[in-house]
Amino acid sequence: QVQLVESGGGLVQAGGSLTLSCTASERTFSTYAVGWFRQAPGQEREFVASISWTGGLTYTSDSVEGRSTISRDNAKNAVYLQMNSLKPEDTAVYYCAAKRGSLPTVRVGPGREYDYWGQGTQVTVSS
């Protein structure tokens, strides 16, 4: 059972930056594809970005394209989501999710392709 813990969320002004971290308890985390998702109040959870287990393939949603970068450090069992030029509409709870093996090619939706989820970290962007 993979346990995922997100951190790095907080309150930031519009135009600011945050880096979210997702760390895993599983020592074979380097063999897992990882995705970041977010859920705003009253809305369905949506895809933000994802990364293959090697880190060589990444996907980013249109809503954060050009403003966010996903990366990973397998030596630290960690995946990061750097977000720049934040907007109030980026306000949401951000979740990381993982699945063993290949990276899903789906880049929309709530992430039913993933097997393990963290508890989420709140990101609030003030205008």
Short mmCIF file of C-alpha atoms in Angstrom, two decimals:
data_model
loop_
_atom_site.label_atom_id
_atom_site.label_comp_id
_atom_site.label_asym_id
_atom_site.label_seq_id
_atom_site.Cartn_x
_atom_site.Cartn_y
_atom_site.Cartn_z
CA GLN A 1 0.00 0.00 0.00
CA VAL A 2 1.52 3.29 -1.11
CA GLN A 3 0.99 6.22 1.23
CA LEU A 4 1.25 9.65 -0.35
CA VAL A 5 1.67 12.90 1.53
CA GLU A 6 1.29 16.30 -0.09
CA SER A 7 2.83 19.46 1.28
CA GLY A 8 3.67 22.99 0.21
CA GLY A 9 0.22 24.45 -0.10
CA GLY A 10 -0.77 27.75 1.46
CA LEU A 11 -2.06 31.24 0.86
CA VAL A 12 -0.40 33.24 -1.89
CA GLN A 13 -1.21 36.41 -3.76
CA ALA A 14 -2.12 36.35 -7.41
CA GLY A 15 1.00 36.26 -9.51
CA GLY A 16 2.93 34.39 -6.87
CA SER A 17 4.47 30.94 -6.90
CA LEU A 18 4.25 27.73 -4.93
CA THR A 19 5.95 24.37 -5.14
CA LEU A 20 3.92 21.40 -4.00
CA SER A 21 5.60 18.19 -2.93
CA CYS A 22 4.31 14.65 -2.91
CA THR A 23 6.32 12.15 -0.94
CA ALA A 24 5.74 8.43 -0.75
CA SER A 25 6.35 5.74 1.79
CA GLU A 26 6.90 3.06 -0.83
CA ARG A 27 10.56 2.38 -1.58
CA THR A 28 9.64 1.32 -5.11
CA PHE A 29 7.93 4.66 -5.76
CA SER A 30 10.33 5.14 -8.64
CA THR A 31 8.28 2.57 -10.56
CA TYR A 32 5.05 4.54 -10.21
CA ALA A 33 3.54 7.11 -12.52
CA VAL A 34 2.26 10.12 -10.60
CA GLY A 35 -0.40 12.69 -11.28
CA TRP A 36 -1.46 15.94 -9.67
CA PHE A 37 -5.15 16.79 -9.50
CA ARG A 38 -7.14 19.57 -7.92
CA GLN A 39 -10.64 20.08 -6.66
CA ALA A 40 -12.25 23.43 -6.05
CA PRO A 41 -15.36 23.77 -3.88
CA GLY A 42 -18.44 22.53 -5.69
CA GLN A 43 -16.46 21.26 -8.65
CA GLU A 44 -15.28 17.89 -9.81
CA ARG A 45 -11.69 16.91 -9.30
CA GLU A 46 -9.63 17.70 -12.38
CA PHE A 47 -6.29 16.74 -13.88
CA VAL A 48 -3.40 19.17 -13.50
CA ALA A 49 -0.21 17.37 -14.50
CA SER A 50 1.41 13.95 -14.57
CA ILE A 51 4.81 12.36 -14.90
CA SER A 52 6.08 8.95 -15.87
CA TRP A 53 8.10 6.80 -13.51
CA THR A 54 11.34 7.77 -15.25
CA GLY A 55 10.42 11.43 -15.34
CA GLY A 56 10.98 11.42 -19.06
CA LEU A 57 7.36 11.99 -20.02
CA THR A 58 5.10 14.65 -18.62
CA TYR A 59 1.63 15.97 -19.35
CA THR A 60 0.13 19.28 -18.26
CA SER A 61 -3.43 20.48 -18.47
CA ASP A 62 -4.34 23.45 -20.62
CA SER A 63 -5.38 25.37 -17.52
CA VAL A 64 -1.83 25.44 -16.13
CA GLU A 65 0.20 25.00 -19.32
CA GLY A 66 3.14 27.38 -19.37
CA ARG A 67 2.73 28.19 -15.67
CA SER A 68 3.46 24.84 -14.04
CA THR A 69 6.19 22.25 -14.12
CA ILE A 70 6.04 18.72 -12.77
CA SER A 71 9.23 16.91 -11.83
CA ARG A 72 10.41 14.08 -9.64
CA ASP A 73 13.39 12.99 -7.61
CA ASN A 74 13.27 9.23 -7.30
CA ALA A 75 16.16 9.19 -4.85
CA LYS A 76 13.92 11.14 -2.48
CA ASN A 77 10.66 9.34 -3.35
CA ALA A 78 9.21 12.71 -4.27
CA VAL A 79 7.29 14.41 -7.03
CA TYR A 80 6.97 18.17 -7.27
CA LEU A 81 4.57 20.58 -8.89
CA GLN A 82 5.95 24.07 -9.33
CA MET A 83 3.27 26.62 -10.05
CA ASN A 84 3.99 30.17 -11.17
CA SER A 85 1.84 33.17 -12.04
CA LEU A 86 -0.90 31.82 -9.82
CA LYS A 87 -4.45 32.99 -10.37
CA PRO A 88 -7.44 33.03 -8.03
CA GLU A 89 -8.98 30.28 -10.15
CA ASP A 90 -6.09 28.02 -9.14
CA THR A 91 -7.55 27.93 -5.64
CA ALA A 92 -8.31 24.31 -4.79
CA VAL A 93 -7.23 21.31 -2.80
CA TYR A 94 -4.37 19.69 -4.68
CA TYR A 95 -3.93 15.93 -4.60
CA CYS A 96 -1.21 13.66 -5.83
CA ALA A 97 -2.01 10.20 -7.07
CA ALA A 98 0.07 7.23 -8.14
CA LYS A 99 -0.17 4.03 -10.13
CA ARG A 100 2.44 1.43 -10.81
CA GLY A 101 3.78 1.23 -14.31
CA SER A 102 3.02 3.25 -17.39
CA LEU A 103 1.75 6.81 -17.36
CA PRO A 104 -1.91 7.16 -18.29
CA THR A 105 -2.36 9.14 -21.48
CA VAL A 106 -5.64 10.56 -20.24
CA ARG A 107 -5.17 14.24 -19.47
CA VAL A 108 -8.65 15.13 -18.36
CA GLY A 109 -11.05 13.93 -15.73
CA PRO A 110 -10.80 13.03 -12.05
CA GLY A 111 -8.04 10.45 -12.27
CA ARG A 112 -9.81 7.10 -12.08
CA GLU A 113 -6.71 5.58 -13.66
CA TYR A 114 -4.75 6.06 -10.45
CA ASP A 115 -4.78 3.67 -7.52
CA TYR A 116 -3.34 5.61 -4.60
CA TRP A 117 -4.17 9.09 -3.37
CA GLY A 118 -2.90 11.52 -0.82
CA GLN A 119 -5.02 13.59 1.54
CA GLY A 120 -4.47 16.82 -0.34
CA THR A 121 -3.01 20.22 0.36
CA GLN A 122 -4.94 23.48 0.17
CA VAL A 123 -3.81 26.19 -2.22
CA THR A 124 -5.51 29.56 -1.90
CA VAL A 125 -4.73 32.40 -4.27
CA SER A 126 -5.94 35.82 -3.26
CA SER A 127 -6.68 38.53 -5.79
#
